mmCIF file of C-alpha atoms and ligand atoms in Angstrom:
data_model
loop_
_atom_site.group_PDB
_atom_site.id
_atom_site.type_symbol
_atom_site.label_atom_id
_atom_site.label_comp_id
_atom_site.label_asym_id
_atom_site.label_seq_id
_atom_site.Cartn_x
_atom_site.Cartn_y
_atom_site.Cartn_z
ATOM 1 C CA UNK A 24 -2.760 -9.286 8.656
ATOM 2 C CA UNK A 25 -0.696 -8.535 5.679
ATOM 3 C CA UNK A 26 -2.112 -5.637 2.854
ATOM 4 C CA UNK A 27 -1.648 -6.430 -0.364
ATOM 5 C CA UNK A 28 1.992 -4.321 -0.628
ATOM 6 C CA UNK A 29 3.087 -6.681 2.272
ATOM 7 C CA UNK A 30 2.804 -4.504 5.262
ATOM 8 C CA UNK A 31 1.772 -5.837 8.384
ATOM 9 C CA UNK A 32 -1.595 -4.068 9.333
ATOM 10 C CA UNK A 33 -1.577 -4.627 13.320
ATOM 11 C CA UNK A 34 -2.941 -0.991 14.731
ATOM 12 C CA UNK A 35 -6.004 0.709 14.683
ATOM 13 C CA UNK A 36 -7.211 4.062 15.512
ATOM 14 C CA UNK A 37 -10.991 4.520 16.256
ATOM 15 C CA UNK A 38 -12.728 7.886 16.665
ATOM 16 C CA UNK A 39 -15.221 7.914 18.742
ATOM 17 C CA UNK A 40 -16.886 11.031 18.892
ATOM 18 C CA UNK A 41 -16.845 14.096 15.938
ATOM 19 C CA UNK A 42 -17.610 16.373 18.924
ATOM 20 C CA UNK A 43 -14.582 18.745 20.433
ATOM 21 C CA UNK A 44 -14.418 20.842 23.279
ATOM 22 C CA UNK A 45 -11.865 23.514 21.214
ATOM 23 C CA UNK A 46 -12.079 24.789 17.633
ATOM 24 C CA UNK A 47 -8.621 24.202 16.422
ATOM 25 C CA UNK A 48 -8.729 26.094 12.925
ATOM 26 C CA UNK A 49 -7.120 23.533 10.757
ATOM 27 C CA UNK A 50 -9.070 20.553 11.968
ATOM 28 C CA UNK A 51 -12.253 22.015 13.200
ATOM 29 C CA UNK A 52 -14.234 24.801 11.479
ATOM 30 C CA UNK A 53 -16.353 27.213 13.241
ATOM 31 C CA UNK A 54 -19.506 26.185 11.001
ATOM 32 C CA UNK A 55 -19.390 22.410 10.923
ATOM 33 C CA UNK A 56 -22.143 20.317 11.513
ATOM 34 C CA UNK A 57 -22.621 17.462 13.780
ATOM 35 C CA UNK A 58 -23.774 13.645 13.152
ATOM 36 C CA UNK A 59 -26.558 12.542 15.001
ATOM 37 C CA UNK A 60 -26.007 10.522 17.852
ATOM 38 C CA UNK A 61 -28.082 7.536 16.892
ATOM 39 C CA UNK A 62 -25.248 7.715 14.008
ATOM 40 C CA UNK A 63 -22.101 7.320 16.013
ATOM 41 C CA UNK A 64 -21.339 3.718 17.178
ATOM 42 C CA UNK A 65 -22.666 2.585 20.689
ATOM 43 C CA UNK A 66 -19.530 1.348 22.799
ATOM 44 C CA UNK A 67 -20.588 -2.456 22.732
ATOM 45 C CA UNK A 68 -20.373 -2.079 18.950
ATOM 46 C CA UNK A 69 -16.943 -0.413 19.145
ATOM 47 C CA UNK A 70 -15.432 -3.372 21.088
ATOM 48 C CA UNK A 71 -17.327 -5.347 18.737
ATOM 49 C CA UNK A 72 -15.217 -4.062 15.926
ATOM 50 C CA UNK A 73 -12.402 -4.608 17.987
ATOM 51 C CA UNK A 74 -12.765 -8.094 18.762
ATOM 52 C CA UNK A 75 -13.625 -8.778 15.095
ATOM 53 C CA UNK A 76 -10.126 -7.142 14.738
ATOM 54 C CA UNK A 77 -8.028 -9.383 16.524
ATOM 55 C CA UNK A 78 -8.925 -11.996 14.784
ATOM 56 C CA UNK A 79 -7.035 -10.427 11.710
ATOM 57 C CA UNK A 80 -4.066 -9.262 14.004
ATOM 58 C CA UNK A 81 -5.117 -5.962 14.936
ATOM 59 C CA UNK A 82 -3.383 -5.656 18.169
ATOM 60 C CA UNK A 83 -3.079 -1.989 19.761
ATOM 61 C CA UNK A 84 -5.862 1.064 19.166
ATOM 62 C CA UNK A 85 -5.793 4.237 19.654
ATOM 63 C CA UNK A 86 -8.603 5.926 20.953
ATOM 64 C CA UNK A 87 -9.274 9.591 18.935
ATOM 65 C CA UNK A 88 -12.139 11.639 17.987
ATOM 66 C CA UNK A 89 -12.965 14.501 17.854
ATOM 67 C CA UNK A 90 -11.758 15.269 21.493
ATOM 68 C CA UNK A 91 -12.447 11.436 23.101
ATOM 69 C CA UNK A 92 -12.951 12.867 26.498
ATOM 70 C CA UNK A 93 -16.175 14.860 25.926
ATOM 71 C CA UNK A 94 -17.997 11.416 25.229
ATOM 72 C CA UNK A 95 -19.617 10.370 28.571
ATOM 73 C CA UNK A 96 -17.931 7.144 29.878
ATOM 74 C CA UNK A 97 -15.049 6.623 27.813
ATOM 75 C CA UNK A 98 -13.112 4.981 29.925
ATOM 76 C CA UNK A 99 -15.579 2.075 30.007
ATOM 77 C CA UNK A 100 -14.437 2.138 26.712
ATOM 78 C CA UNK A 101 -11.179 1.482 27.370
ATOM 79 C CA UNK A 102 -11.751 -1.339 29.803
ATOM 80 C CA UNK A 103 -14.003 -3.418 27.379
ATOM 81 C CA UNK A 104 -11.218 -3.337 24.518
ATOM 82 C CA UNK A 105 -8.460 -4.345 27.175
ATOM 83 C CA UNK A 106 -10.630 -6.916 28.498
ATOM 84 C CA UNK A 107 -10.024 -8.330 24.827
ATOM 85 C CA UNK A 108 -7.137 -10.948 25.315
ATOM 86 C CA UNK A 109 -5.030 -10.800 22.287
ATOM 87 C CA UNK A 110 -5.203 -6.763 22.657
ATOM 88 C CA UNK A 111 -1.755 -5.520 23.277
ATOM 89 C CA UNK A 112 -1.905 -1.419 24.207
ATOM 90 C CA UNK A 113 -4.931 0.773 23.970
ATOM 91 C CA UNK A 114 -3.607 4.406 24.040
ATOM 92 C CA UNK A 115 -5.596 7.620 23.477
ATOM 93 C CA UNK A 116 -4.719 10.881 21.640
ATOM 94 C CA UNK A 117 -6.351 14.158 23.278
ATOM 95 C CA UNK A 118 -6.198 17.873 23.482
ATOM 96 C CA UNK A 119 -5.845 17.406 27.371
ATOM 97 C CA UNK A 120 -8.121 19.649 28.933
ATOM 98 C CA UNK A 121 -10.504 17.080 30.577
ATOM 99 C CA UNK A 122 -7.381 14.815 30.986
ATOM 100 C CA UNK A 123 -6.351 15.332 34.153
ATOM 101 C CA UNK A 124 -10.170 15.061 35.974
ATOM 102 C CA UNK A 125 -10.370 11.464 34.516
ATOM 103 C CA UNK A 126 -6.819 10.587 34.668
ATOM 104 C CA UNK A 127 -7.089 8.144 37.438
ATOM 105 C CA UNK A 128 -10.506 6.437 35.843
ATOM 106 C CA UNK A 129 -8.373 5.965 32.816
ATOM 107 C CA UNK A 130 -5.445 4.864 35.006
ATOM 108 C CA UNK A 131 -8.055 2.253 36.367
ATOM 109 C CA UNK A 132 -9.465 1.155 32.658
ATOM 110 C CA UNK A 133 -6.141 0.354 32.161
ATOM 111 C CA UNK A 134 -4.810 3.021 29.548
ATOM 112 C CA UNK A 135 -1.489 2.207 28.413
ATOM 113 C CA UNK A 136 -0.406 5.937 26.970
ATOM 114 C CA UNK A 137 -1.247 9.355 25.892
ATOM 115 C CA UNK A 138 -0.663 11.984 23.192
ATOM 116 C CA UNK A 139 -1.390 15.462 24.411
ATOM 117 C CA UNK A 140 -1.755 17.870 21.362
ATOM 118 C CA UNK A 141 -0.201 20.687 22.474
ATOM 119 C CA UNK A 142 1.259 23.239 19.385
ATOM 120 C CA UNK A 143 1.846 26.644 21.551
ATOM 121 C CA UNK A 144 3.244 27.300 25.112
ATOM 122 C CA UNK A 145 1.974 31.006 24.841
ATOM 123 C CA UNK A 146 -1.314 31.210 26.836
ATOM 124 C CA UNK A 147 -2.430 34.042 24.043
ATOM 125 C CA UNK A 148 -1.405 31.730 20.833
ATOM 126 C CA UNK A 149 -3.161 29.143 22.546
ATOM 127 C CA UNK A 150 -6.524 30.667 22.715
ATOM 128 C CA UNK A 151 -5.929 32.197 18.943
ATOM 129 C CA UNK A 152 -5.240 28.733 17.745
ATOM 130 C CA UNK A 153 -7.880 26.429 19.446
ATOM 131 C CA UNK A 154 -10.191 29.300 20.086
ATOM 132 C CA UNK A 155 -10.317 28.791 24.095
ATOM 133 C CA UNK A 156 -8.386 28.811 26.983
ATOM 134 C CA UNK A 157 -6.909 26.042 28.984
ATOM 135 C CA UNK A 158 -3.454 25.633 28.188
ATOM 136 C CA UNK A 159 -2.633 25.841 31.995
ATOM 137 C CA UNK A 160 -4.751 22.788 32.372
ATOM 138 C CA UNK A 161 -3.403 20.496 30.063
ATOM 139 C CA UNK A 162 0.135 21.629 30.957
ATOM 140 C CA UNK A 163 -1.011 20.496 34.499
ATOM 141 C CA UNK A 164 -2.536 16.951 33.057
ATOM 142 C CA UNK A 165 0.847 16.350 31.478
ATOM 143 C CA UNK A 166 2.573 16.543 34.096
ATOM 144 C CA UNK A 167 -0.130 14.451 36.133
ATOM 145 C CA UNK A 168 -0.130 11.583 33.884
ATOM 146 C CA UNK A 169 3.660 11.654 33.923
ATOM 147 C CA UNK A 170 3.493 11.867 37.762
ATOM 148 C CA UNK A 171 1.042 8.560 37.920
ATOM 149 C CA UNK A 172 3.540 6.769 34.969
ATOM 150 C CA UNK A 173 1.775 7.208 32.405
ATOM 151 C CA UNK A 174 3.849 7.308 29.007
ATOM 152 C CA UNK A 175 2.895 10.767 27.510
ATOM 153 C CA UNK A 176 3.850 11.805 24.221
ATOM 154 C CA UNK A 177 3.518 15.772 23.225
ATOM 155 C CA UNK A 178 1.998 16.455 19.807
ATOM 156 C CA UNK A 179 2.688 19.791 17.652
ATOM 157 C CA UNK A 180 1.511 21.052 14.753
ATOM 158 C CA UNK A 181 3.890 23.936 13.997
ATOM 159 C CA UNK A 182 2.385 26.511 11.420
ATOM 160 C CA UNK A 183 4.748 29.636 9.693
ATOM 161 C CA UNK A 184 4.454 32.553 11.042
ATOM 162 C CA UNK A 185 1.988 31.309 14.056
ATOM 163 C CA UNK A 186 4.249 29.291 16.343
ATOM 164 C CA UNK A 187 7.266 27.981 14.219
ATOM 165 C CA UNK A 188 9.331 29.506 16.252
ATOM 166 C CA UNK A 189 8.038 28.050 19.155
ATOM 167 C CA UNK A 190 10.211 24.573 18.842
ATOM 168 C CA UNK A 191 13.041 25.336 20.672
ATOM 169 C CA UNK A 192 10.675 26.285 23.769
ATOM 170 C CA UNK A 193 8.030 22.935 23.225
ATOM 171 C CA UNK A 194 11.729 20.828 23.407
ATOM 172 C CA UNK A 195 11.759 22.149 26.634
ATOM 173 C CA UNK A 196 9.328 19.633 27.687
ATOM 174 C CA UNK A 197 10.923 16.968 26.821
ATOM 175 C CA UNK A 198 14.375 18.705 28.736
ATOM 176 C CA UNK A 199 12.802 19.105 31.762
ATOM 177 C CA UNK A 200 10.768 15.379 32.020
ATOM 178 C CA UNK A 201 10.324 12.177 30.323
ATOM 179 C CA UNK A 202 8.130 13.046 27.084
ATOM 180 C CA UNK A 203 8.633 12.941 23.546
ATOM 181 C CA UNK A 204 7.930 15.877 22.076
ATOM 182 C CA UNK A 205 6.792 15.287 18.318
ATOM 183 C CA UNK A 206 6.080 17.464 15.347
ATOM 184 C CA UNK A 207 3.513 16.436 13.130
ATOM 185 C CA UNK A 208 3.499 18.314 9.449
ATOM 186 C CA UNK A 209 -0.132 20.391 8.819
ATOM 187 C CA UNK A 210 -1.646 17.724 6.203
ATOM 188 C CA UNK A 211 -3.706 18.889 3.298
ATOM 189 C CA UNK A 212 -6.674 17.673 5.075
ATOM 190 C CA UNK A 213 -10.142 19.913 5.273
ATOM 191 C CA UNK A 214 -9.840 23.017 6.634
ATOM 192 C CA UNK A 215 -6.006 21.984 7.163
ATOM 193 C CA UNK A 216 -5.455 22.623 3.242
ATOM 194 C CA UNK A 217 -5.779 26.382 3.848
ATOM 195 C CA UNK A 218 -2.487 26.257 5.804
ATOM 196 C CA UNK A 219 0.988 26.012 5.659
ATOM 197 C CA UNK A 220 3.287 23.157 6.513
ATOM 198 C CA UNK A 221 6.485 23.857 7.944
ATOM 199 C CA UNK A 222 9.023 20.980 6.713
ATOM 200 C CA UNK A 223 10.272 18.397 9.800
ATOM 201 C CA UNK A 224 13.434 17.992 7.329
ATOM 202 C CA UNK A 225 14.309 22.242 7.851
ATOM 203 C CA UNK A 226 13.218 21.825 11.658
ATOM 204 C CA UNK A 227 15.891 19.079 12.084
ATOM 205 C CA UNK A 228 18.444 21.373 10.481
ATOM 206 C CA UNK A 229 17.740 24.573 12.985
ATOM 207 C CA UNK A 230 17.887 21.765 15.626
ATOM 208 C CA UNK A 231 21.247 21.092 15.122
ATOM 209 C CA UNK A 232 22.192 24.374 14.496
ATOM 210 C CA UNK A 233 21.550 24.645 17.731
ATOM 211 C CA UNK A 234 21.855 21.017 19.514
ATOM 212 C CA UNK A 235 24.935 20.173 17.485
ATOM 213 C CA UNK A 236 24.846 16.751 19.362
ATOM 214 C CA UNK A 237 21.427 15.646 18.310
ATOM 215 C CA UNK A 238 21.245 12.307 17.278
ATOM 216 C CA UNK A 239 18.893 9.448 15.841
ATOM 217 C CA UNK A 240 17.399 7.098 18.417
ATOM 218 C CA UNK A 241 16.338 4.023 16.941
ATOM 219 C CA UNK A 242 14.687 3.014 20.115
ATOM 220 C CA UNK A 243 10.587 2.036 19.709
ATOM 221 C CA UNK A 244 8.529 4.538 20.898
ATOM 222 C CA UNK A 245 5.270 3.698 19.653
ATOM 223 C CA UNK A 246 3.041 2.172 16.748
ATOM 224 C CA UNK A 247 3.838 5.387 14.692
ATOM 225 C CA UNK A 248 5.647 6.330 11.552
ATOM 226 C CA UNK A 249 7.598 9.285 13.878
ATOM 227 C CA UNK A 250 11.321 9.320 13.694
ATOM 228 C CA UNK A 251 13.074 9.915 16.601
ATOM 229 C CA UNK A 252 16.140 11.629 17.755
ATOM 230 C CA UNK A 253 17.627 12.185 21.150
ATOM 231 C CA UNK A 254 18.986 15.281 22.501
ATOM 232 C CA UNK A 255 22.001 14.786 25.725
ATOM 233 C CA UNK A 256 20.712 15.996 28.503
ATOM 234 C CA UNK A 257 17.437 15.965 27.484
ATOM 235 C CA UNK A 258 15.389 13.267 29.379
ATOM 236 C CA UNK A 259 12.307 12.680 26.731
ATOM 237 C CA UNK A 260 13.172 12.350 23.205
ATOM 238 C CA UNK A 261 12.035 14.337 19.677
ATOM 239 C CA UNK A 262 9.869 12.833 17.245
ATOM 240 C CA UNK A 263 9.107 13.983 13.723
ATOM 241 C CA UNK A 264 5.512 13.166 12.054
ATOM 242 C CA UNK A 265 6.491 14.302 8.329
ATOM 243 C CA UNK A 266 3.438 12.781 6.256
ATOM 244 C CA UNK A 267 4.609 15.338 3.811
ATOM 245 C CA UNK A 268 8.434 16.170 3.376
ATOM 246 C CA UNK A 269 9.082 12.443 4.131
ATOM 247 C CA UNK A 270 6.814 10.134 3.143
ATOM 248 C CA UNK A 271 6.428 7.380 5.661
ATOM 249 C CA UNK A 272 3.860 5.034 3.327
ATOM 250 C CA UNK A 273 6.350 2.052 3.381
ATOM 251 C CA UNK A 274 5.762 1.733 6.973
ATOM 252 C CA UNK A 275 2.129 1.934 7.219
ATOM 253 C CA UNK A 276 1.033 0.126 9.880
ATOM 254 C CA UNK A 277 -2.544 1.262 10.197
ATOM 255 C CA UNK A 278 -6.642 1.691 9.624
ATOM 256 C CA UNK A 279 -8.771 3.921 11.016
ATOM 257 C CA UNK A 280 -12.582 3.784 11.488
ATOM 258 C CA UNK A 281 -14.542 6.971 11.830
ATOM 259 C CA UNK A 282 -16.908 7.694 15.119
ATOM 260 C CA UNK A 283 -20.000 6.385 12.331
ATOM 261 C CA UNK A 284 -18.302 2.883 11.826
ATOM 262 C CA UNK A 285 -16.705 4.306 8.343
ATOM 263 C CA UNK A 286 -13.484 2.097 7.856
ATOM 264 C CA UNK A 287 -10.622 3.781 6.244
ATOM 265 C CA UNK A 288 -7.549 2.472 4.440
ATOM 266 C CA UNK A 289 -5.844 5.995 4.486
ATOM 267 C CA UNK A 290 -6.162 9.476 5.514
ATOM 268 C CA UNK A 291 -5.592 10.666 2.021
ATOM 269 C CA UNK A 292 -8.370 9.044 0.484
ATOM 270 C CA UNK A 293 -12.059 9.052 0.674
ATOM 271 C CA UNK A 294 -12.514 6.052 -0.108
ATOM 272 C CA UNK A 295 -14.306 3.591 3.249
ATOM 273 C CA UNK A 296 -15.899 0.417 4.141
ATOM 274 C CA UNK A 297 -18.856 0.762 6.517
ATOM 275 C CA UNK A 298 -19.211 -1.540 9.029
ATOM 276 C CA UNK A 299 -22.455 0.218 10.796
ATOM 277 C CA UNK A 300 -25.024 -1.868 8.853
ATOM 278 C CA UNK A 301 -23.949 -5.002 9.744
ATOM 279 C CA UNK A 302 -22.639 -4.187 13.017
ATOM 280 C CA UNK A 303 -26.901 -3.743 13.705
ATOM 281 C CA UNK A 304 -27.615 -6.467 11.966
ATOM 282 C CA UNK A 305 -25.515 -8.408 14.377
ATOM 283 C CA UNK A 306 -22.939 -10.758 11.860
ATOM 284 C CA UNK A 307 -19.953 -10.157 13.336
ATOM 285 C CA UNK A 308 -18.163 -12.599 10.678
ATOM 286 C CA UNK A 309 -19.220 -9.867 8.481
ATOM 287 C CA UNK A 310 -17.956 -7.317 10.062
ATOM 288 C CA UNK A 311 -14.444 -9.528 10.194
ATOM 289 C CA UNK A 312 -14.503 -9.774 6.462
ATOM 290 C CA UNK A 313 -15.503 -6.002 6.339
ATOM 291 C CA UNK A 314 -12.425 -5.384 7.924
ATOM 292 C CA UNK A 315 -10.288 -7.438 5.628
ATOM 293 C CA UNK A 316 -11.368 -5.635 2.815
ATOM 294 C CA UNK A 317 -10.736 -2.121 3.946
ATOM 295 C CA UNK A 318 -7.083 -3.742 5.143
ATOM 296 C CA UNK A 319 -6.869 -4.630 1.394
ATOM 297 C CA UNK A 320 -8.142 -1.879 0.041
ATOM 298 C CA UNK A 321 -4.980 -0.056 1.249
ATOM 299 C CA UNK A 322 -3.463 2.320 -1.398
ATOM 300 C CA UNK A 323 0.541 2.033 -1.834
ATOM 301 C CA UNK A 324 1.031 5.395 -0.783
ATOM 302 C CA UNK A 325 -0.777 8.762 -0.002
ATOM 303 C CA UNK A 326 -0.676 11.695 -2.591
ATOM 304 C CA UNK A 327 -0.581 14.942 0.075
ATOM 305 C CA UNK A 328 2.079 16.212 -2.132
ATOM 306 C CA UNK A 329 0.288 16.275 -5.215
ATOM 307 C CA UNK A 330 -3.336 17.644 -3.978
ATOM 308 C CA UNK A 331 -5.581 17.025 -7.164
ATOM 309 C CA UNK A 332 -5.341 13.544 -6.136
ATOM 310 C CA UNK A 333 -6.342 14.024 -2.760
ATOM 311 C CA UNK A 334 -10.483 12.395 -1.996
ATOM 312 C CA UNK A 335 -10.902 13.381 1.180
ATOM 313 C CA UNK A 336 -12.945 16.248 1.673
ATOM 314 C CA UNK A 337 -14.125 15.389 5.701
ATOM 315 C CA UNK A 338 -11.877 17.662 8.256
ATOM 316 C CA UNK A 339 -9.937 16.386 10.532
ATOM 317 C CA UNK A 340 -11.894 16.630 13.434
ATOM 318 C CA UNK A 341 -14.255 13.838 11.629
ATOM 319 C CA UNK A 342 -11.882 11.430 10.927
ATOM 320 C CA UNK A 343 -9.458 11.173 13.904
ATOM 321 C CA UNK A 344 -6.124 12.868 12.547
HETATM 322 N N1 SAM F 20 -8.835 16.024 19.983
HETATM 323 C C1 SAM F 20 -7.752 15.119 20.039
HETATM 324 C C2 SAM F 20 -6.427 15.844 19.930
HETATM 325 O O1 SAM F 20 -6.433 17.041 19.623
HETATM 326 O O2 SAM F 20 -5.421 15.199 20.136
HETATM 327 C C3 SAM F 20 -7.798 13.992 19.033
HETATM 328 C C4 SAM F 20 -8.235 14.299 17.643
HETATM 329 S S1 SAM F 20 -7.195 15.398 16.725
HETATM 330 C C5 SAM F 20 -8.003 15.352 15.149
HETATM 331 C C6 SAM F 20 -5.731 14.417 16.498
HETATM 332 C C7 SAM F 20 -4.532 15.152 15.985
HETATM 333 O O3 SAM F 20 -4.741 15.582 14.653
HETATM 334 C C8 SAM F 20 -4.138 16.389 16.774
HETATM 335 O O4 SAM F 20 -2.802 16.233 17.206
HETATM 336 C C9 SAM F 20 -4.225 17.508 15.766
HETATM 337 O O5 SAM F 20 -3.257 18.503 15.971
HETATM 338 C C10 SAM F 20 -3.988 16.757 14.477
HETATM 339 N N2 SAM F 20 -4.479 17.432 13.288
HETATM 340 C C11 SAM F 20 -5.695 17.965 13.062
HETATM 341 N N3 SAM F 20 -5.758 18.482 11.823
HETATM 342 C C12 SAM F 20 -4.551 18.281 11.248
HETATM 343 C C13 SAM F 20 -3.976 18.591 9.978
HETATM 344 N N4 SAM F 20 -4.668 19.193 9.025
HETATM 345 N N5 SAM F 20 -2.691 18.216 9.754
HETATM 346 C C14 SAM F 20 -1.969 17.581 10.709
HETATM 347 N N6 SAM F 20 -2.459 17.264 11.913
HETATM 348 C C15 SAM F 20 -3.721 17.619 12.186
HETATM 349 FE FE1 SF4 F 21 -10.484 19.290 18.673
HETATM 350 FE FE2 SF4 F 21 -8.263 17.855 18.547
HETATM 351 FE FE3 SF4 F 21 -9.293 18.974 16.351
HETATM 352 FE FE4 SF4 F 21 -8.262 20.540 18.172
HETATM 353 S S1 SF4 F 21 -7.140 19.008 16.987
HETATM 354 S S2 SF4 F 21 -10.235 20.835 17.144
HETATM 355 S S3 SF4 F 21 -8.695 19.488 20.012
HETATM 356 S S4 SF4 F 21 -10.212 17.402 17.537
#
C-alpha cells in the first residue's frame, strides 16, 4: 500500500528475538535487560502478521532480531511465511556465527538471501567490537552460503579510529567472490549515539582515489535504500547505507515490527502501533487495519541529523537495525 507521502510500502522487517549471541557496543549494551518470553510473539502469530500483511501489499520480510539464529526453530519460521502465496522473498540479516550449522535447514525453509554483519577482518578488532570471538566462523558461513547459492550481502559498520581503515581490505570480499559488500553509517540510535559515523560520501571519495574506475551500478540488488557501485574486476559489488550523510527518506520502502509485536513507521521515531493485544485476542482484520495505520503513520523523513528530534530511546539490538 501507498503512505500518505505516496511511497509504496511493500517490505517488512520483523525481529524476532531481543536476545544476541555477541555484545556489539553500539547496538547492544553490556547491562540491558531482557523481555520476557511470554512477551515476544509466538511464530504462528508472526506469520499471522504476515498474512495480515499481504493483504496490504507487503511482499518480502526480512527476518532480524536481536541475532535471529539463537531463537530455537527459526527456520520453521521461514517456511510458514513462504508458505504465504503472495510472499515474494523472505531474507534474514545475521551476525553469522550460527549461520553456517543451520545453513542447509534454512536452504530447505526456503530462504531467499542473507546479510552477514561483518565490520572487521582483524580476529583482535573483532572480539573488541562484538565482545567474542568467531570471526573465523562466519567468514566460513559466508563462504558456505555462497557455495550452496545463496545471495549473501556483507554488512559494515565502519567507526573512526576503530576499523575505518579497514574498507579497502572488507572490498576484498567482494574481489575475491560474488558479495556486495555494504557500508551502513553508525545511526544515532541507543547506545549507537555515543559513536561516531564515518560519512559513505568521504568513503566513496578514498575509493576512487584508489579504484579510479569505480562506477554506479544501477542494477537491483535488494529491497534497500543502498546505492551501489561496481568496481572492474571485482566480482560482487559495493553498497552504501548512508541514513545520515544522504538521506534516503524519499525511497522508504519499509515497516518494521519489534520481537513484542510493536509496529514501527521509522527507526527514528518512537512512536508504534501494537499489534500483540489483538493478535491474542484473535481479530486478524484488526490486526490488518493495525497495520494500515502504522503504514500511515509514516513520518516524511527521519531527523538523525538533528538529534533533539530523535524519540527513540530502545537500542538497536531491540528494534532490528
Ligand atoms: N544480529 C543481526 C546482525 O547483526 O546482523 C541482526 C540484528 S542487528 C541489530 C542488524 C544490523 O544493525 C547490523 O548490521 C548492525 O551492525 C546494525 N546496527 C546496530 N546498531 C547500529 C547503529 N547504531 N547504527 C547503524 N547500524 C547499526
Ligand atoms: Fe547482536 Fe547484531 Fe546487535 Fe551485534 S549488531 S549485538 S550481532 S544484534
Amino acid at each position: 500500500m501507498k503512505d500518505l507521502h505516496g511511497r509504496t510500502i511493500d517490505y517488512m522487517r520483523i525481529s524476532i528475538t531481543d536476545r544476541c549471541n555477541l555484545r556489539c557496543k553500539y547496538c547492544m549494551p553490556q547491562d540491558i535487560s531482557q523481555v520476557p518470553m511470554n512477551e515476544i510473539l509466538t511464530y504462528e502469530e508472526i506469520a499471522d502478521v504476515c498474512r495480515e500483511a499481504v493483504k496490504l501489499g507487503i511482499r518480502k520480510f526480512k527476518i532480524t532480531g536481536g541475532e535471529p539464529l539463537v531463537r530455537k526453530e527459526c527456520t520453521s519460521l521461514i517456511r510458514k511465511i513462504k508458505e504465504i502465496p503472495e510472499v515474494e522473498q523472505v531474507t534474514m540479516t545475521t551476525n553469522g556465527i550460527l549461520l553456517e550449522a543451520h545453513l542447509e535447514a534454512l536452504l530447505l525453509a526456503g530462504l531467499d538471501a542473507v546479510n552477514v554483519s561483518l565490520d572487521t577482518l582483524d580476529e583482535k578488532r573483532y572480539e573488541e567490537i562484538t565482545g567474542f570471538t568467531g570471526l573465523r566462523s562466519v567468514l566460513s558461513a559466508i563462504n558456505a552460503a555462497l557455495d550452496r547459492g545463496l545471495r549473501v550481502k556483507v554488512n559494515a559498520v565502519l567507526q573512526p579510529g576503530v576499523n575505518d581503515e579497514e574498507w579497502n581490505r572488507l572490498l576484498g570480499l567482494a574481489k575475491k567472490r560474488n558479495l556486495d559488500v555494504r557500508f551502513i553509517e553508525m545511526m544515532p540510535i541507543g547506545a549507537g549515539k555515543q559513536y561516531r559515523t564515518v560519512s559513505n560520501e568521504k568513503l566513496l571519495q578514498k575509493m576512487k582515489m584508489v579504484y579510479p574506475d569505480i562506477q554506479k551500478d544501477e542494477r537491483i540488488h535488494g529491497n534497500g535504500p543502498a546505492v551501489y557501485y561496481r568496481i572492474p574486476g571485482f566480482q560482487g559489488s559495493i553498497g552504501f547505507i548512508s541514513a545520515i550523510h544522504g538521506v534516503f527518506c524519499d525511497r522508504c520502502n519499509r515497516i518494521r515490527m519489534t520481537a513484542t509485536g510493536e509496529l514501527k513507521p521509522c527507526l527514528c521515531y518512537g512512536d508504534t502501533v501494537s499489534v500483540k493485544k489483538v493478535l491474542r485476542e484473535g481479530n486478524s482484520d484488526d490486526v490488518r487495519a493495525l497495520i494500515e495505520q502504522a503504514v500511515l503513520g509514516k513520518p516524511k523523513m527521519h531527523c538523525f541529523a538533528q538529534r533533539p528530534g530523535i524519540t527513540e530511546y530502545k537500542n538497536m539490538v531491540q528494534i532490528g537495525g
